[in-house]
Amino acid sequence: MIETERLILREYTWQDLDAIYEILSDPETMRHYPKPFDKEQARNWIAWNLHNYGEYGFGLWAVILKETGELIGDCGITLQDIDGERLPEIGYHIHKKYWRHGLGSEAAKAVRDWAFANTRYDWLYSYMKYTNVGSYATAIAIGMKKVKEYPDEKNGISYAYAMTREEWEDRKQ
Ligand SMILES: CC(C)(COP(=O)(O)OP(=O)(O)OC[C@H]1O[C@@H](n2cnc3c(N)ncnc32)[C@H](O)[C@@H]1OP(=O)(O)O)[C@@H](O)C(=O)NCCC(=O)NCCS
């Protein structure tokens, strides 16, 4: 469990299905994805993360707003294919009613700090479709810089943002 000023990040449970389905089935939230998720994809999403916790010790974690106890999104680390390499990626999805309040970057900063403190990765990435301004603005907000722009079957063009352990340590000084 990770705690920040306004949030708790914890592992998903099957009780979270309806709440995350509401977020991932929303067309506006998912406009940079091929299409919004159906219930089966939301179920697979939780199953994939439960598997990742066991396999790697991390995954996307449920993001809970402390004030209300509500699940407002997810954020965490998964291994993603970024231009042909399997790399640790910080991912985030926040319910649209909470966008632009600093919650996505608050969660992502906590995940960044957790990952550098608890894994041996020297680089952390975020990648996204080139049109996903909210996503790359969040990557920049947590200290990442654009390291790659590449053609991608899924996204047309993808951007990869990243930061190094050294940059993270310098930020803490
Ligand atoms: C990406 C996402 C998680 C950001 O969540 P959020 O809670 O709104 O993010 P924050 O409020 O912490 O914003 C972080 C920074 O990004 C900026 N930002 C966020 N959304 C933005 C947008 N749509 N356009 C431009 N800038 C944006 C903020 O201004 C802030 O910048 P600052 O630090 O300079 O002030 C949210 O937009 C989302 O869930 N999008 C849909 C799912 C998605 O596409 N996820 C990424 C998949 S690759």
CSV table of N, CA and C and ligand atoms in Angstrom, one decimal, residues 23-24 28-33 74 89-96 98-106 109 127-129 132-142, ligand 1:
chain,number,residue,atom,x,y,z
A,23,ILE,N,-14.8,3.6,-15.4
A,23,ILE,CA,-13.7,4.5,-15.9
A,23,ILE,C,-13.3,4.0,-17.3
A,24,LEU,N,-13.0,2.7,-17.4
A,24,LEU,CA,-12.4,2.2,-18.7
A,24,LEU,C,-13.4,2.0,-19.8
A,28,GLU,N,-14.7,9.1,-23.6
A,28,GLU,CA,-13.8,10.2,-23.6
A,28,GLU,C,-12.5,9.8,-22.9
A,29,THR,N,-12.6,9.1,-21.8
A,29,THR,CA,-11.4,8.7,-21.1
A,29,THR,C,-10.5,7.8,-22.0
A,30,MET,N,-11.2,7.0,-22.8
A,30,MET,CA,-10.5,6.0,-23.6
A,30,MET,C,-10.3,6.4,-25.1
A,31,ARG,N,-10.4,7.7,-25.3
A,31,ARG,CA,-10.3,8.1,-26.7
A,31,ARG,C,-9.0,7.9,-27.4
A,32,HIS,N,-7.9,7.6,-26.6
A,32,HIS,CA,-6.6,7.4,-27.2
A,32,HIS,C,-6.4,5.8,-27.3
A,33,TYR,N,-7.4,5.1,-27.0
A,33,TYR,CA,-7.3,3.6,-27.1
A,33,TYR,C,-8.2,3.2,-28.3
A,74,ASP,N,-6.5,4.1,-11.6
A,74,ASP,CA,-5.4,3.2,-11.3
A,74,ASP,C,-4.1,3.8,-11.7
A,89,GLU,N,7.0,0.5,-17.2
A,89,GLU,CA,6.2,1.6,-17.6
A,89,GLU,C,5.3,2.1,-16.5
A,90,ILE,N,5.3,3.4,-16.2
A,90,ILE,CA,4.3,3.9,-15.3
A,90,ILE,C,3.0,4.2,-16.1
A,91,GLY,N,1.9,3.6,-15.7
A,91,GLY,CA,0.6,3.9,-16.4
A,91,GLY,C,-0.4,4.5,-15.4
A,92,TYR,N,-1.4,5.2,-16.0
A,92,TYR,CA,-2.3,5.9,-15.1
A,92,TYR,C,-3.7,6.1,-15.9
A,93,HIS,N,-4.7,6.0,-15.1
A,93,HIS,CA,-6.1,6.2,-15.6
A,93,HIS,C,-6.8,6.8,-14.4
A,94,ILE,N,-7.4,8.0,-14.7
A,94,ILE,CA,-8.2,8.7,-13.6
A,94,ILE,C,-9.6,9.0,-14.1
A,95,HIS,N,-10.6,8.8,-13.2
A,95,HIS,CA,-12.0,9.1,-13.6
A,95,HIS,C,-12.0,10.6,-14.1
A,96,LYS,N,-12.7,10.8,-15.2
A,96,LYS,CA,-12.7,12.1,-15.8
A,96,LYS,C,-13.3,13.2,-14.9
A,98,TYR,N,-12.4,13.8,-12.1
A,98,TYR,CA,-11.3,14.2,-11.2
A,98,TYR,C,-10.1,14.8,-12.0
A,99,TRP,N,-10.2,14.9,-13.3
A,99,TRP,CA,-9.1,15.3,-14.1
A,99,TRP,C,-8.7,16.8,-13.7
A,100,ARG,N,-7.4,17.1,-13.9
A,100,ARG,CA,-6.8,18.4,-13.8
A,100,ARG,C,-6.9,18.9,-12.3
A,101,HIS,N,-6.8,18.0,-11.4
A,101,HIS,CA,-6.7,18.4,-10.0
A,101,HIS,C,-5.3,17.9,-9.4
A,102,GLY,N,-4.5,17.5,-10.3
A,102,GLY,CA,-3.1,17.1,-9.8
A,102,GLY,C,-3.1,15.6,-9.2
A,103,LEU,N,-4.2,14.9,-9.4
A,103,LEU,CA,-4.3,13.6,-8.8
A,103,LEU,C,-3.5,12.5,-9.6
A,104,GLY,N,-3.6,12.6,-10.9
A,104,GLY,CA,-2.8,11.7,-11.8
A,104,GLY,C,-1.3,11.8,-11.5
A,105,SER,N,-0.8,13.1,-11.4
A,105,SER,CA,0.6,13.2,-11.2
A,105,SER,C,0.9,12.9,-9.7
A,106,GLU,N,0.0,13.1,-8.8
A,106,GLU,CA,0.3,12.7,-7.4
A,106,GLU,C,0.5,11.2,-7.3
A,109,LYS,N,3.8,10.2,-9.2
A,109,LYS,CA,5.0,10.5,-8.4
A,109,LYS,C,5.2,9.4,-7.4
A,127,TYR,N,4.7,5.6,-22.0
A,127,TYR,CA,4.6,5.8,-23.4
A,127,TYR,C,3.1,6.0,-23.7
A,128,MET,N,2.8,6.6,-24.8
A,128,MET,CA,1.4,7.0,-25.2
A,128,MET,C,1.3,7.3,-26.6
A,129,LYS,N,0.1,7.3,-27.1
A,129,LYS,CA,-0.2,7.8,-28.4
A,129,LYS,C,0.1,9.3,-28.5
A,132,ASN,N,-2.1,12.0,-27.1
A,132,ASN,CA,-2.5,12.0,-25.7
A,132,ASN,C,-1.8,13.0,-24.8
A,133,VAL,N,-2.2,14.2,-24.9
A,133,VAL,CA,-1.5,15.4,-24.3
A,133,VAL,C,-1.6,15.2,-22.7
A,134,GLY,N,-2.7,14.8,-22.2
A,134,GLY,CA,-2.9,14.6,-20.8
A,134,GLY,C,-1.8,13.6,-20.2
A,135,SER,N,-1.6,12.6,-21.0
A,135,SER,CA,-0.7,11.5,-20.6
A,135,SER,C,0.8,12.0,-20.6
A,136,TYR,N,1.1,12.7,-21.7
A,136,TYR,CA,2.5,13.1,-21.7
A,136,TYR,C,2.8,14.4,-20.8
A,137,ALA,N,1.7,15.2,-20.6
A,137,ALA,CA,1.9,16.3,-19.6
A,137,ALA,C,2.1,15.7,-18.2
A,138,THR,N,1.4,14.6,-17.9
A,138,THR,CA,1.6,13.9,-16.6
A,138,THR,C,3.0,13.4,-16.5
A,139,ALA,N,3.5,12.8,-17.6
A,139,ALA,CA,4.9,12.2,-17.6
A,139,ALA,C,5.9,13.4,-17.3
A,140,ILE,N,5.7,14.5,-18.0
A,140,ILE,CA,6.6,15.7,-17.7
A,140,ILE,C,6.5,16.2,-16.3
A,141,ALA,N,5.2,16.2,-15.8
A,141,ALA,CA,5.0,16.6,-14.4
A,141,ALA,C,5.7,15.8,-13.4
A,142,ILE,N,6.0,14.5,-13.7
A,142,ILE,CA,6.7,13.7,-12.7
A,142,ILE,C,8.2,13.7,-13.0
B,1,LIG,C1,-3.6,11.2,-18.1
B,1,LIG,C2,-4.4,11.4,-16.8
B,1,LIG,C3,-4.3,10.2,-15.9
B,1,LIG,C4,-4.0,12.7,-16.1
B,1,LIG,O1,-4.7,12.8,-14.9
B,1,LIG,P1,-5.0,14.1,-14.1
B,1,LIG,O2,-5.4,13.8,-12.7
B,1,LIG,O3,-5.9,15.0,-14.9
B,1,LIG,O4,-3.5,14.7,-14.1
B,1,LIG,P2,-2.9,16.0,-13.3
B,1,LIG,O5,-4.1,16.9,-12.9
B,1,LIG,O6,-2.0,15.5,-12.3
B,1,LIG,O7,-2.1,16.7,-14.4
B,1,LIG,C5,-0.7,16.5,-14.6
B,1,LIG,C6,-0.2,17.6,-15.6
B,1,LIG,O8,-0.7,17.3,-16.9
B,1,LIG,C7,-1.5,18.4,-17.3
B,1,LIG,N1,-2.7,17.9,-18.0
B,1,LIG,C8,-3.5,17.0,-17.6
B,1,LIG,N2,-4.4,16.7,-18.5
B,1,LIG,C9,-4.2,17.6,-19.6
B,1,LIG,C10,-4.8,17.8,-20.8
B,1,LIG,N3,-5.9,17.1,-21.2
B,1,LIG,N4,-4.2,18.7,-21.6
B,1,LIG,C11,-3.1,19.4,-21.3
B,1,LIG,N5,-2.5,19.2,-20.1
B,1,LIG,C12,-3.0,18.3,-19.3
B,1,LIG,C13,-1.8,19.2,-16.1
B,1,LIG,O9,-2.0,20.6,-16.3
B,1,LIG,C14,-0.6,19.0,-15.2
B,1,LIG,O10,0.5,19.8,-15.7
B,1,LIG,P3,1.3,20.7,-14.6
B,1,LIG,O11,2.0,19.8,-13.7
B,1,LIG,O12,2.2,21.5,-15.5
B,1,LIG,O13,0.2,21.6,-13.9
B,1,LIG,C15,-6.0,11.6,-17.2
B,1,LIG,O14,-6.0,12.6,-18.2
B,1,LIG,C16,-6.6,10.3,-17.8
B,1,LIG,O15,-7.0,9.4,-17.0
B,1,LIG,N6,-6.6,10.2,-19.1
B,1,LIG,C17,-7.3,9.1,-19.8
B,1,LIG,C18,-6.6,7.7,-19.6
B,1,LIG,C19,-5.3,7.7,-20.4
B,1,LIG,O16,-5.2,8.1,-21.5
B,1,LIG,N7,-4.2,7.3,-19.7
B,1,LIG,C20,-2.9,7.3,-20.2
B,1,LIG,C21,-2.7,6.1,-21.1
B,1,LIG,S1,-1.2,6.2,-22.0
